[in-house]
XYZ file of N, CA, C and O in Angstrom:
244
model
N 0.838 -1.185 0.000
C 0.000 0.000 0.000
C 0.881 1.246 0.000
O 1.927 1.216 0.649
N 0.630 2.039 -0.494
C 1.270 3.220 -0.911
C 1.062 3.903 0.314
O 0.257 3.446 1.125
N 1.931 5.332 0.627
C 1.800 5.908 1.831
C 2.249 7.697 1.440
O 2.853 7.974 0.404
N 1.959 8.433 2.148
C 1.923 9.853 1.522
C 2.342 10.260 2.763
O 1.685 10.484 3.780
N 4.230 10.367 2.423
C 4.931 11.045 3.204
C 5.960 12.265 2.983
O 6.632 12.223 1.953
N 6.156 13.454 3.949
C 6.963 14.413 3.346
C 8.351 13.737 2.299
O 8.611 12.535 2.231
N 8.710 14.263 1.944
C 9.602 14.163 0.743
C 11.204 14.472 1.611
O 11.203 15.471 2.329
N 12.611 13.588 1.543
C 13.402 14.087 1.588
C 14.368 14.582 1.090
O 15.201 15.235 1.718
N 14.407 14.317 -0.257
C 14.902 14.367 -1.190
C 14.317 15.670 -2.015
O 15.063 16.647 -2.086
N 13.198 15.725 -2.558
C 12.532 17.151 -2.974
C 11.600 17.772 -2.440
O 10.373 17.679 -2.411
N 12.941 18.908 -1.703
C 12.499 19.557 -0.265
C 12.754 21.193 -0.298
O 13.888 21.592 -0.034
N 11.727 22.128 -0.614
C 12.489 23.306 -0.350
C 11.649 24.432 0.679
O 12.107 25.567 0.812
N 10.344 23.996 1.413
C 10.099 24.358 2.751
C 10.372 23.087 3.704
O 11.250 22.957 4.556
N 9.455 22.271 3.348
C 8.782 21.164 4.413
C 8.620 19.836 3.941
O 8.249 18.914 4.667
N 8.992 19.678 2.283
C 8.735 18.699 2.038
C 7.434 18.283 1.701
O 7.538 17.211 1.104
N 6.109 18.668 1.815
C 5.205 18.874 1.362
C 4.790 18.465 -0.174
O 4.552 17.288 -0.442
N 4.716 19.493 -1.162
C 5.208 19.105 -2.323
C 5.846 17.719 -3.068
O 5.315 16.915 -3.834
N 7.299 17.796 -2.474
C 7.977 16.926 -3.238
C 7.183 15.442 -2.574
O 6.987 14.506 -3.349
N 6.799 15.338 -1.244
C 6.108 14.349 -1.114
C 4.334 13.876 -2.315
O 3.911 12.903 -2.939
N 3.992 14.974 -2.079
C 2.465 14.698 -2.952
C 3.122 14.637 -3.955
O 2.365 13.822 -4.482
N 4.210 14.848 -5.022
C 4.465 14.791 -5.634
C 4.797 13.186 -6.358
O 4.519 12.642 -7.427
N 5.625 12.773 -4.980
C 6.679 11.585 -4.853
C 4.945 10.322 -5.106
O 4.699 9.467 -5.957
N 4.527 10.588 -4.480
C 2.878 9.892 -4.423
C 2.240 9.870 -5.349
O 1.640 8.851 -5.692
N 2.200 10.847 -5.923
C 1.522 11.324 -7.623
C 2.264 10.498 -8.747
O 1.695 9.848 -9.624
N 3.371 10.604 -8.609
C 4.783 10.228 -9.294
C 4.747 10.862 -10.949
O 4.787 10.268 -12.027
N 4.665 12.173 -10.648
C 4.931 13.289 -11.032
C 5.754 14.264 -10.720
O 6.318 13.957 -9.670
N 6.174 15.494 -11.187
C 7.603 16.234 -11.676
C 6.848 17.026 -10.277
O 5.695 17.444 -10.175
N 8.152 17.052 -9.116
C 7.373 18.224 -8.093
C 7.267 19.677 -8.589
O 6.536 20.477 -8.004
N 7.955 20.000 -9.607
C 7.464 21.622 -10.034
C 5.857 21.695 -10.437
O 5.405 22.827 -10.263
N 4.835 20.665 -10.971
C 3.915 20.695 -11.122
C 3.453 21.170 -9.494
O 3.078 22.309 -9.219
N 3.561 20.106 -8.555
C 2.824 20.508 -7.572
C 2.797 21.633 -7.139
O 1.743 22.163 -6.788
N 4.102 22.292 -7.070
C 4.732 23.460 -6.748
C 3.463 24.714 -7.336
O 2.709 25.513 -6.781
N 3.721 24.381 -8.519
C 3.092 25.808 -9.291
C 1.020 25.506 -9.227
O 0.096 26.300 -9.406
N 1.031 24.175 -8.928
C -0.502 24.259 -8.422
C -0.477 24.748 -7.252
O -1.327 25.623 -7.086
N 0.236 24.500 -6.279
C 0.393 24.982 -4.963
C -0.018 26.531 -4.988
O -0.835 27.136 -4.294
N 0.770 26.942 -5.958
C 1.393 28.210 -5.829
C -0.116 29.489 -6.505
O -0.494 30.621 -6.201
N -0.487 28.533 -7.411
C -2.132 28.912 -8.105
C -2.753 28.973 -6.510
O -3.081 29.949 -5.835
N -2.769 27.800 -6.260
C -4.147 28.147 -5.407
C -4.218 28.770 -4.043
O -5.201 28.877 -3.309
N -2.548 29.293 -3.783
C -2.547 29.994 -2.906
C -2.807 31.594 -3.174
O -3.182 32.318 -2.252
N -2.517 32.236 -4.883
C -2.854 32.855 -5.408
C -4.348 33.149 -5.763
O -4.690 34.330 -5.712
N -5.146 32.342 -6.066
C -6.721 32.121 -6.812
C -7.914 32.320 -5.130
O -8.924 32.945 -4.806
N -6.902 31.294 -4.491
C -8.269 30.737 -3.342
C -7.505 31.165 -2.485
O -8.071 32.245 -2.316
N -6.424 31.196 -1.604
C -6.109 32.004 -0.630
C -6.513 30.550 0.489
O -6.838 30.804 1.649
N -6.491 30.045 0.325
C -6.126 28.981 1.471
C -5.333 27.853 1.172
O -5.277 26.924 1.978
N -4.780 27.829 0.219
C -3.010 27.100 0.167
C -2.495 27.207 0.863
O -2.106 26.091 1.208
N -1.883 28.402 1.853
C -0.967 28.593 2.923
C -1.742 27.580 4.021
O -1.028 26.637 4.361
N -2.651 27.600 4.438
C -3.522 27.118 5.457
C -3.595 25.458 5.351
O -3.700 24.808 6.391
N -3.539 24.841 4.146
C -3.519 23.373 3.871
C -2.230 23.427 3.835
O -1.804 22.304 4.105
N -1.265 24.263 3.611
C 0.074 23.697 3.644
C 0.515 23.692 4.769
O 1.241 22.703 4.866
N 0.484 24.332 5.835
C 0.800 24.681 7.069
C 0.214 23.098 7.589
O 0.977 22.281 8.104
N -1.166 22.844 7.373
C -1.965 21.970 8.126
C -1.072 20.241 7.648
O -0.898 19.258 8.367
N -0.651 20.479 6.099
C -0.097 19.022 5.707
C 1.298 19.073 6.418
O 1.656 18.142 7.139
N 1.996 20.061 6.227
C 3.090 19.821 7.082
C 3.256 19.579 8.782
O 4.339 19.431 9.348
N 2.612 19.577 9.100
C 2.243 19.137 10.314
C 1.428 18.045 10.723
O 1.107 17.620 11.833
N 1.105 17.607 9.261
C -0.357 15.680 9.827
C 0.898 15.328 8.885
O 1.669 14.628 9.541
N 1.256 15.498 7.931
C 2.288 14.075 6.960
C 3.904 13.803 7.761
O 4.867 14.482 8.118
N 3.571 12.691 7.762
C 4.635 11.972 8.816
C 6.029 12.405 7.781
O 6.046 12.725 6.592
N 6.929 12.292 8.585
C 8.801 12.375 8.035
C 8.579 10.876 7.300
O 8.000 9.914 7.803
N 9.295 10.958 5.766
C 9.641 9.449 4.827
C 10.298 8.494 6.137
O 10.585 9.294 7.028
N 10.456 7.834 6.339
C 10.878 6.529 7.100
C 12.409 6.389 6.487
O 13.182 5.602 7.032
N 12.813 7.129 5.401
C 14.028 6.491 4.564
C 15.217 7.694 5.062
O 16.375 7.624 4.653
C-alpha cells in the first residue's frame, strides 16, 4: 500500500510538495506551481500547507 509522506529528497520548505508529488509520481514543479495557483486564486493554500506539514509523517528512509 502506498503511503503519503513528506519528501526528503525534494524539499524546499517542508517537504510537502515533493512528497504529494513523490505519491503522484509526477515532476514536483507541477505541484509546486498548483500549490502556488491556489494559494494565489483561493487564498487557502498557505492554510492546507501549514496543516499538511504538520499531519504528513517524516519518509521513514
Amino acid at each position: 500500500m502506498k503511503r503519503l509522506y513528506k519528501s526528503q529528497t525534494n524539499k524546499m520548505l517542508c517537504g510537502v510538495c515533493g512528497g504529494v508529488a513523490e505519491y503522484l509520481n509526477i515532476d514536483p514543479t507541477i505541484v509546486r506551481l498548483i500549490w502556488a495557483v491556489l494559494i494565489l486564486v483561493v487564498g487557502t493554500g498557505v492554510l492546507a500547507y501549514i496543516i499538511a506539514a504538520i499531519l504528513m509523517p517524516e519518509s521513514p528512509t
